[in-house]
C-alpha cells in the first residue's frame, strides 16, 4: 500500500504543441515540449502527478487582459494573408522575434488555456503545484507581441485567483 501524496501535482500537456513551428532560424522550438514530455514519461514522473490534456482558452478568456483588436489580429492573421494585415502587424509588434506562423492563434489558445486550467485547479485546491511547460510567456503586452510571446498566460493565470481572493 502506498502512502497518500503530500504534494498533489497537476501536469498539463497536449501533443498538438509539436505541430507548431516558428521557423528554421527562430530559437523558439515548441517540439521541445514533446521531448520534455517524453522525459516525464521515460522517468515515470507521470506516476507521481495527475496529467491533463490542455484545453484551449476561449477568445473571451484571452480578452480578460488583451485588447479586442489584438485578439482579432491573432485570430485571423496567417502566413498566407499577412500582407493584408501589414499596418496591424506593425502596430502589434509582429516581427522576426514574433513571427506569424501556421496555427499561431491555436498555439496561443493552447498554452494560455493550460495556464488558466492550472490556476483554476490551484484556486480550487485540487492541486498544490501546476506544471505547464508551454507557458510562462510573460513578455506579451495588452496589445502587443514581444520576446516570442503573443499571449501573456501569466497575467491570465494570475487573474484567476483574483476572482476569489483579494490582493
PDB file of C-alpha atoms in Angstrom:
ATOM      1  CA  UNK A   1       0.000   0.000   0.000  1.00  0.00           C
ATOM      2  CA  UNK A   2       1.361   3.409  -0.953  1.00  0.00           C
ATOM      3  CA  UNK A   3       1.132   6.473   1.257  1.00  0.00           C
ATOM      4  CA  UNK A   4      -1.047   9.340   0.037  1.00  0.00           C
ATOM      5  CA  UNK A   5       0.779  12.121  -1.784  1.00  0.00           C
ATOM      6  CA  UNK A   6       1.537  15.207   0.254  1.00  0.00           C
ATOM      7  CA  UNK A   7       2.031  17.383  -2.804  1.00  0.00           C
ATOM      8  CA  UNK A   8      -0.650  16.969  -5.447  1.00  0.00           C
ATOM      9  CA  UNK A   9       0.763  17.950  -8.835  1.00  0.00           C
ATOM     10  CA  UNK A  10      -1.268  18.765 -11.952  1.00  0.00           C
ATOM     11  CA  UNK A  11       0.660  18.460 -15.229  1.00  0.00           C
ATOM     12  CA  UNK A  12      -0.702  19.925 -18.481  1.00  0.00           C
ATOM     13  CA  UNK A  13       0.369  18.833 -21.948  1.00  0.00           C
ATOM     14  CA  UNK A  14      -1.016  18.340 -25.436  1.00  0.00           C
ATOM     15  CA  UNK A  15       0.708  16.601 -28.342  1.00  0.00           C
ATOM     16  CA  UNK A  16      -0.561  19.404 -30.601  1.00  0.00           C
ATOM     17  CA  UNK A  17       2.350  21.535 -29.349  1.00  0.00           C
ATOM     18  CA  UNK A  18       4.685  19.521 -31.571  1.00  0.00           C
ATOM     19  CA  UNK A  19       2.851  20.760 -34.684  1.00  0.00           C
ATOM     20  CA  UNK A  20       3.757  24.443 -34.266  1.00  0.00           C
ATOM     21  CA  UNK A  21       6.846  25.838 -35.966  1.00  0.00           C
ATOM     22  CA  UNK A  22       8.177  29.399 -35.609  1.00  0.00           C
ATOM     23  CA  UNK A  23      10.643  28.913 -38.490  1.00  0.00           C
ATOM     24  CA  UNK A  24      14.062  27.441 -39.103  1.00  0.00           C
ATOM     25  CA  UNK A  25      16.170  30.276 -37.663  1.00  0.00           C
ATOM     26  CA  UNK A  26      13.898  31.101 -34.733  1.00  0.00           C
ATOM     27  CA  UNK A  27      15.098  29.956 -31.277  1.00  0.00           C
ATOM     28  CA  UNK A  28      11.593  29.036 -30.030  1.00  0.00           C
ATOM     29  CA  UNK A  29      11.050  25.351 -30.765  1.00  0.00           C
ATOM     30  CA  UNK A  30       7.713  24.044 -29.452  1.00  0.00           C
ATOM     31  CA  UNK A  31       8.734  20.467 -30.347  1.00  0.00           C
ATOM     32  CA  UNK A  32      10.970  20.666 -27.256  1.00  0.00           C
ATOM     33  CA  UNK A  33       7.768  20.348 -25.233  1.00  0.00           C
ATOM     34  CA  UNK A  34       7.273  16.900 -26.746  1.00  0.00           C
ATOM     35  CA  UNK A  35      10.837  15.979 -25.838  1.00  0.00           C
ATOM     36  CA  UNK A  36      10.229  17.170 -22.258  1.00  0.00           C
ATOM     37  CA  UNK A  37       7.013  15.168 -22.112  1.00  0.00           C
ATOM     38  CA  UNK A  38       8.890  12.067 -23.276  1.00  0.00           C
ATOM     39  CA  UNK A  39      11.349  12.569 -20.408  1.00  0.00           C
ATOM     40  CA  UNK A  40       8.445  12.853 -17.954  1.00  0.00           C
ATOM     41  CA  UNK A  41       7.146   9.534 -19.253  1.00  0.00           C
ATOM     42  CA  UNK A  42      10.574   7.903 -19.512  1.00  0.00           C
ATOM     43  CA  UNK A  43      11.439   8.705 -15.918  1.00  0.00           C
ATOM     44  CA  UNK A  44       7.913   7.681 -14.883  1.00  0.00           C
ATOM     45  CA  UNK A  45       7.267  11.064 -13.299  1.00  0.00           C
ATOM     46  CA  UNK A  46       3.705  10.880 -14.611  1.00  0.00           C
ATOM     47  CA  UNK A  47       3.008   8.266 -11.942  1.00  0.00           C
ATOM     48  CA  UNK A  48       3.500  10.951  -9.318  1.00  0.00           C
ATOM     49  CA  UNK A  49       1.138  13.551 -10.737  1.00  0.00           C
ATOM     50  CA  UNK A  50      -2.230  13.989 -12.359  1.00  0.00           C
ATOM     51  CA  UNK A  51      -1.904  14.514 -16.102  1.00  0.00           C
ATOM     52  CA  UNK A  52      -4.327  16.679 -18.056  1.00  0.00           C
ATOM     53  CA  UNK A  53      -4.687  17.454 -21.715  1.00  0.00           C
ATOM     54  CA  UNK A  54      -4.506  21.210 -22.204  1.00  0.00           C
ATOM     55  CA  UNK A  55      -7.809  22.804 -23.192  1.00  0.00           C
ATOM     56  CA  UNK A  56      -7.611  25.837 -25.468  1.00  0.00           C
ATOM     57  CA  UNK A  57      -8.544  29.162 -23.928  1.00  0.00           C
ATOM     58  CA  UNK A  58     -11.538  30.882 -25.454  1.00  0.00           C
ATOM     59  CA  UNK A  59     -11.028  34.308 -27.046  1.00  0.00           C
ATOM     60  CA  UNK A  60     -13.148  35.787 -24.232  1.00  0.00           C
ATOM     61  CA  UNK A  61     -10.637  34.417 -21.713  1.00  0.00           C
ATOM     62  CA  UNK A  62      -7.755  35.983 -23.644  1.00  0.00           C
ATOM     63  CA  UNK A  63      -9.751  39.223 -23.602  1.00  0.00           C
ATOM     64  CA  UNK A  64      -9.532  39.374 -19.828  1.00  0.00           C
ATOM     65  CA  UNK A  65      -6.141  41.008 -20.441  1.00  0.00           C
ATOM     66  CA  UNK A  66      -5.597  41.500 -24.182  1.00  0.00           C
ATOM     67  CA  UNK A  67      -7.363  44.083 -26.327  1.00  0.00           C
ATOM     68  CA  UNK A  68     -10.140  43.013 -28.721  1.00  0.00           C
ATOM     69  CA  UNK A  69      -8.238  44.394 -31.732  1.00  0.00           C
ATOM     70  CA  UNK A  70      -5.129  42.385 -30.823  1.00  0.00           C
ATOM     71  CA  UNK A  71      -7.077  39.151 -30.286  1.00  0.00           C
ATOM     72  CA  UNK A  72      -8.823  39.724 -33.619  1.00  0.00           C
ATOM     73  CA  UNK A  73      -5.455  40.012 -35.379  1.00  0.00           C
ATOM     74  CA  UNK A  74      -4.133  36.875 -33.670  1.00  0.00           C
ATOM     75  CA  UNK A  75      -7.269  35.007 -34.717  1.00  0.00           C
ATOM     76  CA  UNK A  76      -7.107  35.972 -38.374  1.00  0.00           C
ATOM     77  CA  UNK A  77      -3.522  36.598 -39.473  1.00  0.00           C
ATOM     78  CA  UNK A  78      -1.789  33.725 -41.279  1.00  0.00           C
ATOM     79  CA  UNK A  79       1.375  33.407 -43.357  1.00  0.00           C
ATOM     80  CA  UNK A  80      -0.855  33.488 -46.450  1.00  0.00           C
ATOM     81  CA  UNK A  81      -2.671  36.739 -45.620  1.00  0.00           C
ATOM     82  CA  UNK A  82      -0.162  38.693 -43.541  1.00  0.00           C
ATOM     83  CA  UNK A  83       0.426  41.204 -46.367  1.00  0.00           C
ATOM     84  CA  UNK A  84      -3.207  42.258 -45.902  1.00  0.00           C
ATOM     85  CA  UNK A  85      -2.528  42.961 -42.202  1.00  0.00           C
ATOM     86  CA  UNK A  86       0.760  44.897 -42.534  1.00  0.00           C
ATOM     87  CA  UNK A  87      -0.253  48.010 -40.597  1.00  0.00           C
ATOM     88  CA  UNK A  88      -1.871  45.992 -37.803  1.00  0.00           C
ATOM     89  CA  UNK A  89       1.148  43.685 -37.616  1.00  0.00           C
ATOM     90  CA  UNK A  90       3.460  46.689 -37.198  1.00  0.00           C
ATOM     91  CA  UNK A  91       1.153  48.247 -34.601  1.00  0.00           C
ATOM     92  CA  UNK A  92       1.089  44.998 -32.602  1.00  0.00           C
ATOM     93  CA  UNK A  93       4.832  44.319 -32.930  1.00  0.00           C
ATOM     94  CA  UNK A  94       4.876  41.244 -35.172  1.00  0.00           C
ATOM     95  CA  UNK A  95       8.464  40.877 -36.401  1.00  0.00           C
ATOM     96  CA  UNK A  96      11.311  38.344 -36.584  1.00  0.00           C
ATOM     97  CA  UNK A  97      11.056  37.709 -32.814  1.00  0.00           C
ATOM     98  CA  UNK A  98       7.282  37.279 -33.030  1.00  0.00           C
ATOM     99  CA  UNK A  99       6.618  35.884 -36.499  1.00  0.00           C
ATOM    100  CA  UNK A 100       3.325  34.816 -37.973  1.00  0.00           C
ATOM    101  CA  UNK A 101       3.241  31.039 -38.441  1.00  0.00           C
ATOM    102  CA  UNK A 102       0.624  28.428 -39.275  1.00  0.00           C
ATOM    103  CA  UNK A 103      -1.605  27.786 -36.274  1.00  0.00           C
ATOM    104  CA  UNK A 104      -0.437  30.858 -34.332  1.00  0.00           C
ATOM    105  CA  UNK A 105      -3.798  31.530 -32.684  1.00  0.00           C
ATOM    106  CA  UNK A 106      -4.332  27.860 -31.787  1.00  0.00           C
ATOM    107  CA  UNK A 107      -0.852  27.781 -30.252  1.00  0.00           C
ATOM    108  CA  UNK A 108      -1.677  30.854 -28.132  1.00  0.00           C
ATOM    109  CA  UNK A 109      -5.025  29.424 -27.080  1.00  0.00           C
ATOM    110  CA  UNK A 110      -3.401  26.107 -26.129  1.00  0.00           C
ATOM    111  CA  UNK A 111      -0.590  27.418 -23.930  1.00  0.00           C
ATOM    112  CA  UNK A 112      -2.803  30.068 -22.326  1.00  0.00           C
ATOM    113  CA  UNK A 113      -5.540  27.506 -21.719  1.00  0.00           C
ATOM    114  CA  UNK A 114      -3.145  25.190 -19.903  1.00  0.00           C
ATOM    115  CA  UNK A 115      -2.020  28.024 -17.617  1.00  0.00           C
ATOM    116  CA  UNK A 116      -5.605  29.032 -16.889  1.00  0.00           C
ATOM    117  CA  UNK A 117      -6.506  25.392 -16.161  1.00  0.00           C
ATOM    118  CA  UNK A 118      -3.593  25.148 -13.759  1.00  0.00           C
ATOM    119  CA  UNK A 119      -4.652  28.338 -11.985  1.00  0.00           C
ATOM    120  CA  UNK A 120      -8.235  27.059 -11.672  1.00  0.00           C
ATOM    121  CA  UNK A 121      -7.034  23.787 -10.135  1.00  0.00           C
ATOM    122  CA  UNK A 122      -4.793  25.683  -7.700  1.00  0.00           C
ATOM    123  CA  UNK A 123      -7.625  28.060  -6.871  1.00  0.00           C
ATOM    124  CA  UNK A 124      -9.989  25.214  -6.016  1.00  0.00           C
ATOM    125  CA  UNK A 125      -7.288  23.391  -4.028  1.00  0.00           C
ATOM    126  CA  UNK A 126      -7.311  20.456  -6.442  1.00  0.00           C
ATOM    127  CA  UNK A 127      -3.511  20.588  -6.551  1.00  0.00           C
ATOM    128  CA  UNK A 128      -0.592  22.256  -4.791  1.00  0.00           C
ATOM    129  CA  UNK A 129       1.570  22.537  -7.908  1.00  0.00           C
ATOM    130  CA  UNK A 130       0.568  23.097 -11.520  1.00  0.00           C
ATOM    131  CA  UNK A 131       3.034  22.458 -14.360  1.00  0.00           C
ATOM    132  CA  UNK A 132       2.625  23.903 -17.830  1.00  0.00           C
ATOM    133  CA  UNK A 133       5.993  23.717 -19.592  1.00  0.00           C
ATOM    134  CA  UNK A 134       4.487  25.560 -22.589  1.00  0.00           C
ATOM    135  CA  UNK A 135       3.560  28.604 -20.511  1.00  0.00           C
ATOM    136  CA  UNK A 136       5.353  31.434 -18.818  1.00  0.00           C
ATOM    137  CA  UNK A 137       5.279  33.609 -21.934  1.00  0.00           C
ATOM    138  CA  UNK A 138       5.170  36.821 -19.929  1.00  0.00           C
ATOM    139  CA  UNK A 139       6.568  39.399 -22.365  1.00  0.00           C
ATOM    140  CA  UNK A 140       3.319  39.875 -24.301  1.00  0.00           C
ATOM    141  CA  UNK A 141       1.607  43.164 -23.610  1.00  0.00           C
ATOM    142  CA  UNK A 142      -2.069  44.065 -23.702  1.00  0.00           C
ATOM    143  CA  UNK A 143      -1.953  44.888 -27.423  1.00  0.00           C
ATOM    144  CA  UNK A 144       1.483  43.761 -28.466  1.00  0.00           C
ATOM    145  CA  UNK A 145       3.580  40.668 -29.045  1.00  0.00           C
ATOM    146  CA  UNK A 146       7.054  40.760 -27.532  1.00  0.00           C
ATOM    147  CA  UNK A 147      10.007  38.435 -26.969  1.00  0.00           C
ATOM    148  CA  UNK A 148       8.479  35.310 -28.616  1.00  0.00           C
ATOM    149  CA  UNK A 149       5.319  35.887 -26.551  1.00  0.00           C
ATOM    150  CA  UNK A 150       1.918  36.574 -28.085  1.00  0.00           C
ATOM    151  CA  UNK A 151      -0.480  35.992 -25.176  1.00  0.00           C
ATOM    152  CA  UNK A 152       0.551  36.701 -21.606  1.00  0.00           C
ATOM    153  CA  UNK A 153      -0.590  33.493 -19.948  1.00  0.00           C
ATOM    154  CA  UNK A 154       0.940  34.519 -16.623  1.00  0.00           C
ATOM    155  CA  UNK A 155      -1.348  37.535 -16.339  1.00  0.00           C
ATOM    156  CA  UNK A 156      -4.298  35.336 -17.322  1.00  0.00           C
ATOM    157  CA  UNK A 157      -3.287  32.787 -14.687  1.00  0.00           C
ATOM    158  CA  UNK A 158      -2.906  35.456 -12.003  1.00  0.00           C
ATOM    159  CA  UNK A 159      -6.354  36.856 -12.791  1.00  0.00           C
ATOM    160  CA  UNK A 160      -7.920  33.504 -11.840  1.00  0.00           C
ATOM    161  CA  UNK A 161      -7.181  33.597  -8.075  1.00  0.00           C
ATOM    162  CA  UNK A 162      -8.111  37.279  -8.008  1.00  0.00           C
ATOM    163  CA  UNK A 163     -11.680  36.183  -8.773  1.00  0.00           C
ATOM    164  CA  UNK A 164     -11.850  34.671  -5.283  1.00  0.00           C
ATOM    165  CA  UNK A 165      -9.078  36.243  -3.236  1.00  0.00           C
ATOM    166  CA  UNK A 166      -8.395  39.912  -2.544  1.00  0.00           C
ATOM    167  CA  UNK A 167      -4.977  41.309  -3.346  1.00  0.00           C
TER     168      UNK A 167
END
